[in-house]
Amino acid sequence: MGLVKRKLSSFWSLLKQSYFSWNRNDPWARSATIAYYALFSLPSLLIIVVTVAGYFFGKEAVQGRITQEIGEFIGVEAADAIEGMVANAALNQSSTWAVIFGFAFLIFGATGVFFQLKAAMNNIWNIAVKKNTVKRIVINRIISLGMVFVLGLLLLISLVISAVLAAIKDYVASIEPAVTTFLMEVLNFALSFGIIMSLFAAIFKWLPDVKLKWKTTYLGAMLTTCLFLIAEYLIGFYFGQSNPGSVYGGASSVVLILLWVYYTCLIVFFGAEFTVQYALHKKDKVEPNEYAEPAIYQELERLEQKRGQLVDEKRILDTLQSHVDEEEERQKQRKKQEEDDRSSS
């Protein structure tokens, strides 16, 4: 009992420290920024995901699954809008150059949201990139593209497991129909939980420029998944009781997508902050990779540059002030000379 109490006390302390750090890093503005990027990245991102998973299960089946999953989060209307984005963003096959440029813009658009998410993760870990060379920018884009393929892989795994679960359901229904519904609900929940947690763990592991062990990310990914599923239920309940999109008319789908990404980013950032605090609590060895360094070094460098700038500004102000003092002194002398001239006359 004493061990459980200490564990709970330690967990509560980690939650409090995570909240204070999360709030201090201004997650609201960062989430809004990433939601904006995500709106433009979604068509490209989903095209790649559908292509990867659709190679095995067919494009229509994958699109239907994505529409179903997103529809459970933010409603069928917004999910249909996202499906329309994918359908309308197909590459132009009119020429080779059109395909090449189309594919390049596709990659650039799909990786944009993860590129911004990577910068936010570095900020949470208090590290900064040493120098943004062309090579490093390309590497960051490749890492972001890797996250897109992870999404496709997880969707593929989800479809495979769903097919297996359907076979299990038919088998169990032939033996004991009464337990089929309950069993499928439990298995589907476990499937969703495992896939979402894997995605969050991959984000915490691969996006920040730190050397981090997988085991350090698991608890934070699990907490993030729990918060995400709770938020999914609450926002679904809210949408069921009201129609917030109706206020925005034709733009309602866009607003709902932004809202969905916004609250998801808030939760992801909290999970990342918890992972940081957990790593500190466990005294895990976490250090920047070869492309990054503690952000305090660059902060000190900026402060030193600011100090030099202030010294230069003070020198200029002192020079201007000396000119003003000299002019005032000359005016006093002229006035005194004029008074002396008047008195002598």
mmCIF file of N, CA, C and O in Angstrom, residues 118 121-122 125 143 147 197-218 221 272 275 285-287 289:
data_model
loop_
_atom_site.group_PDB
_atom_site.id
_atom_site.type_symbol
_atom_site.label_atom_id
_atom_site.label_comp_id
_atom_site.label_asym_id
_atom_site.label_seq_id
_atom_site.Cartn_x
_atom_site.Cartn_y
_atom_site.Cartn_z
ATOM 1 N N LYS A 118 8.174 19.506 -35.108
ATOM 2 C CA LYS A 118 9.543 19.224 -34.684
ATOM 3 C C LYS A 118 10.148 20.432 -33.970
ATOM 4 O O LYS A 118 10.808 20.284 -32.931
ATOM 5 N N MET A 121 8.723 20.609 -30.541
ATOM 6 C CA MET A 121 9.289 19.592 -29.661
ATOM 7 C C MET A 121 10.683 19.994 -29.180
ATOM 8 O O MET A 121 11.043 19.775 -28.019
ATOM 9 N N ASN A 122 11.485 20.580 -30.058
ATOM 10 C CA ASN A 122 12.804 21.061 -29.651
ATOM 11 C C ASN A 122 12.680 22.136 -28.582
ATOM 12 O O ASN A 122 13.480 22.185 -27.633
ATOM 13 N N TRP A 125 12.025 20.542 -25.220
ATOM 14 C CA TRP A 125 13.218 19.936 -24.647
ATOM 15 C C TRP A 125 14.324 20.955 -24.383
ATOM 16 O O TRP A 125 15.421 20.589 -23.952
ATOM 17 N N ILE A 143 12.872 13.226 -42.180
ATOM 18 C CA ILE A 143 12.306 12.730 -40.919
ATOM 19 C C ILE A 143 10.804 12.978 -40.886
ATOM 20 O O ILE A 143 10.013 12.102 -40.495
ATOM 21 N N MET A 147 7.563 10.331 -40.773
ATOM 22 C CA MET A 147 6.381 10.340 -39.905
ATOM 23 C C MET A 147 5.112 10.152 -40.729
ATOM 24 O O MET A 147 4.151 9.507 -40.283
ATOM 25 N N MET A 197 -1.241 5.278 -29.436
ATOM 26 C CA MET A 197 -0.100 5.368 -28.533
ATOM 27 C C MET A 197 1.209 5.179 -29.296
ATOM 28 O O MET A 197 2.205 5.867 -29.020
ATOM 29 N N SER A 198 1.214 4.287 -30.283
ATOM 30 C CA SER A 198 2.419 4.076 -31.086
ATOM 31 C C SER A 198 2.781 5.341 -31.859
ATOM 32 O O SER A 198 3.961 5.691 -31.986
ATOM 33 N N LEU A 199 1.773 6.023 -32.384
ATOM 34 C CA LEU A 199 2.019 7.255 -33.129
ATOM 35 C C LEU A 199 2.608 8.326 -32.216
ATOM 36 O O LEU A 199 3.596 8.986 -32.572
ATOM 37 N N PHE A 200 2.026 8.493 -31.031
ATOM 38 C CA PHE A 200 2.538 9.497 -30.093
ATOM 39 C C PHE A 200 3.953 9.150 -29.632
ATOM 40 O O PHE A 200 4.810 10.037 -29.499
ATOM 41 N N ALA A 201 4.206 7.873 -29.388
ATOM 42 C CA ALA A 201 5.553 7.461 -28.975
ATOM 43 C C ALA A 201 6.566 7.764 -30.076
ATOM 44 O O ALA A 201 7.690 8.211 -29.801
ATOM 45 N N ALA A 202 6.175 7.541 -31.340
ATOM 46 C CA ALA A 202 7.070 7.839 -32.456
ATOM 47 C C ALA A 202 7.342 9.337 -32.562
ATOM 48 O O ALA A 202 8.467 9.763 -32.836
ATOM 49 N N ILE A 203 6.314 10.146 -32.326
ATOM 50 C CA ILE A 203 6.491 11.605 -32.351
ATOM 51 C C ILE A 203 7.462 12.035 -31.262
ATOM 52 O O ILE A 203 8.378 12.833 -31.509
ATOM 53 N N PHE A 204 7.298 11.522 -30.048
ATOM 54 C CA PHE A 204 8.171 11.902 -28.935
ATOM 55 C C PHE A 204 9.599 11.395 -29.128
ATOM 56 O O PHE A 204 10.550 12.024 -28.661
ATOM 57 N N LYS A 205 9.740 10.274 -29.823
ATOM 58 C CA LYS A 205 11.058 9.669 -30.016
ATOM 59 C C LYS A 205 11.828 10.305 -31.167
ATOM 60 O O LYS A 205 13.020 10.622 -31.044
ATOM 61 N N TRP A 206 11.181 10.504 -32.312
ATOM 62 C CA TRP A 206 11.887 10.858 -33.540
ATOM 63 C C TRP A 206 11.919 12.344 -33.865
ATOM 64 O O TRP A 206 12.857 12.803 -34.504
ATOM 65 N N LEU A 207 10.908 13.087 -33.446
ATOM 66 C CA LEU A 207 10.859 14.484 -33.881
ATOM 67 C C LEU A 207 11.870 15.394 -33.170
ATOM 68 O O LEU A 207 12.560 16.171 -33.833
ATOM 69 N N PRO A 208 11.971 15.372 -31.844
ATOM 70 C CA PRO A 208 12.948 16.276 -31.224
ATOM 71 C C PRO A 208 14.378 15.839 -31.510
ATOM 72 O O PRO A 208 14.655 14.648 -31.701
ATOM 73 N N ASP A 209 15.288 16.808 -31.548
ATOM 74 C CA ASP A 209 16.709 16.517 -31.813
ATOM 75 C C ASP A 209 17.420 16.101 -30.529
ATOM 76 O O ASP A 209 18.397 16.723 -30.097
ATOM 77 N N VAL A 210 16.923 15.027 -29.901
ATOM 78 C CA VAL A 210 17.537 14.493 -28.688
ATOM 79 C C VAL A 210 17.708 12.987 -28.830
ATOM 80 O O VAL A 210 16.983 12.332 -29.591
ATOM 81 N N LYS A 211 18.680 12.458 -28.106
ATOM 82 C CA LYS A 211 18.882 11.013 -28.049
ATOM 83 C C LYS A 211 18.040 10.482 -26.892
ATOM 84 O O LYS A 211 18.358 10.686 -25.731
ATOM 85 N N LEU A 212 16.970 9.800 -27.260
ATOM 86 C CA LEU A 212 15.972 9.389 -26.270
ATOM 87 C C LEU A 212 15.665 7.914 -26.443
ATOM 88 O O LEU A 212 15.522 7.416 -27.565
ATOM 89 N N LYS A 213 15.574 7.189 -25.316
ATOM 90 C CA LYS A 213 15.241 5.773 -25.354
ATOM 91 C C LYS A 213 13.736 5.591 -25.532
ATOM 92 O O LYS A 213 12.937 6.394 -25.051
ATOM 93 N N TRP A 214 13.373 4.490 -26.203
ATOM 94 C CA TRP A 214 11.952 4.217 -26.422
ATOM 95 C C TRP A 214 11.198 4.098 -25.098
ATOM 96 O O TRP A 214 10.071 4.590 -24.974
ATOM 97 N N LYS A 215 11.812 3.451 -24.094
ATOM 98 C CA LYS A 215 11.109 3.215 -22.841
ATOM 99 C C LYS A 215 10.757 4.520 -22.131
ATOM 100 O O LYS A 215 9.800 4.562 -21.342
ATOM 101 N N THR A 216 11.502 5.580 -22.419
ATOM 102 C CA THR A 216 11.209 6.875 -21.806
ATOM 103 C C THR A 216 9.946 7.486 -22.381
ATOM 104 O O THR A 216 9.275 8.271 -21.711
ATOM 105 N N THR A 217 9.592 7.109 -23.608
ATOM 106 C CA THR A 217 8.434 7.721 -24.265
ATOM 107 C C THR A 217 7.125 7.001 -23.960
ATOM 108 O O THR A 217 6.053 7.566 -24.180
ATOM 109 N N TYR A 218 7.184 5.781 -23.455
ATOM 110 C CA TYR A 218 5.974 4.967 -23.355
ATOM 111 C C TYR A 218 4.935 5.564 -22.403
ATOM 112 O O TYR A 218 3.743 5.655 -22.735
ATOM 113 N N ALA A 221 3.444 8.675 -23.868
ATOM 114 C CA ALA A 221 2.557 8.335 -24.978
ATOM 115 C C ALA A 221 1.252 7.737 -24.473
ATOM 116 O O ALA A 221 0.172 8.016 -25.006
ATOM 117 N N ALA A 272 4.353 15.627 -24.277
ATOM 118 C CA ALA A 272 5.794 15.826 -24.453
ATOM 119 C C ALA A 272 6.415 16.430 -23.201
ATOM 120 O O ALA A 272 7.517 16.033 -22.789
ATOM 121 N N THR A 275 6.783 13.745 -20.732
ATOM 122 C CA THR A 275 7.924 12.889 -21.069
ATOM 123 C C THR A 275 9.227 13.516 -20.593
ATOM 124 O O THR A 275 10.116 12.818 -20.083
ATOM 125 N N LYS A 285 19.573 9.424 -19.237
ATOM 126 C CA LYS A 285 20.546 10.210 -19.980
ATOM 127 C C LYS A 285 19.910 10.682 -21.282
ATOM 128 O O LYS A 285 19.661 9.898 -22.198
ATOM 129 N N VAL A 286 19.630 11.970 -21.338
ATOM 130 C CA VAL A 286 19.039 12.574 -22.523
ATOM 131 C C VAL A 286 19.926 13.736 -22.944
ATOM 132 O O VAL A 286 20.184 14.640 -22.150
ATOM 133 N N GLU A 287 20.409 13.696 -24.171
ATOM 134 C CA GLU A 287 21.291 14.754 -24.652
ATOM 135 C C GLU A 287 20.965 15.080 -26.103
ATOM 136 O O GLU A 287 20.418 14.243 -26.832
ATOM 137 N N ASN A 289 21.317 15.611 -30.088
ATOM 138 C CA ASN A 289 22.099 14.887 -31.088
ATOM 139 C C ASN A 289 23.162 15.802 -31.687
ATOM 140 O O ASN A 289 23.333 16.941 -31.238
#
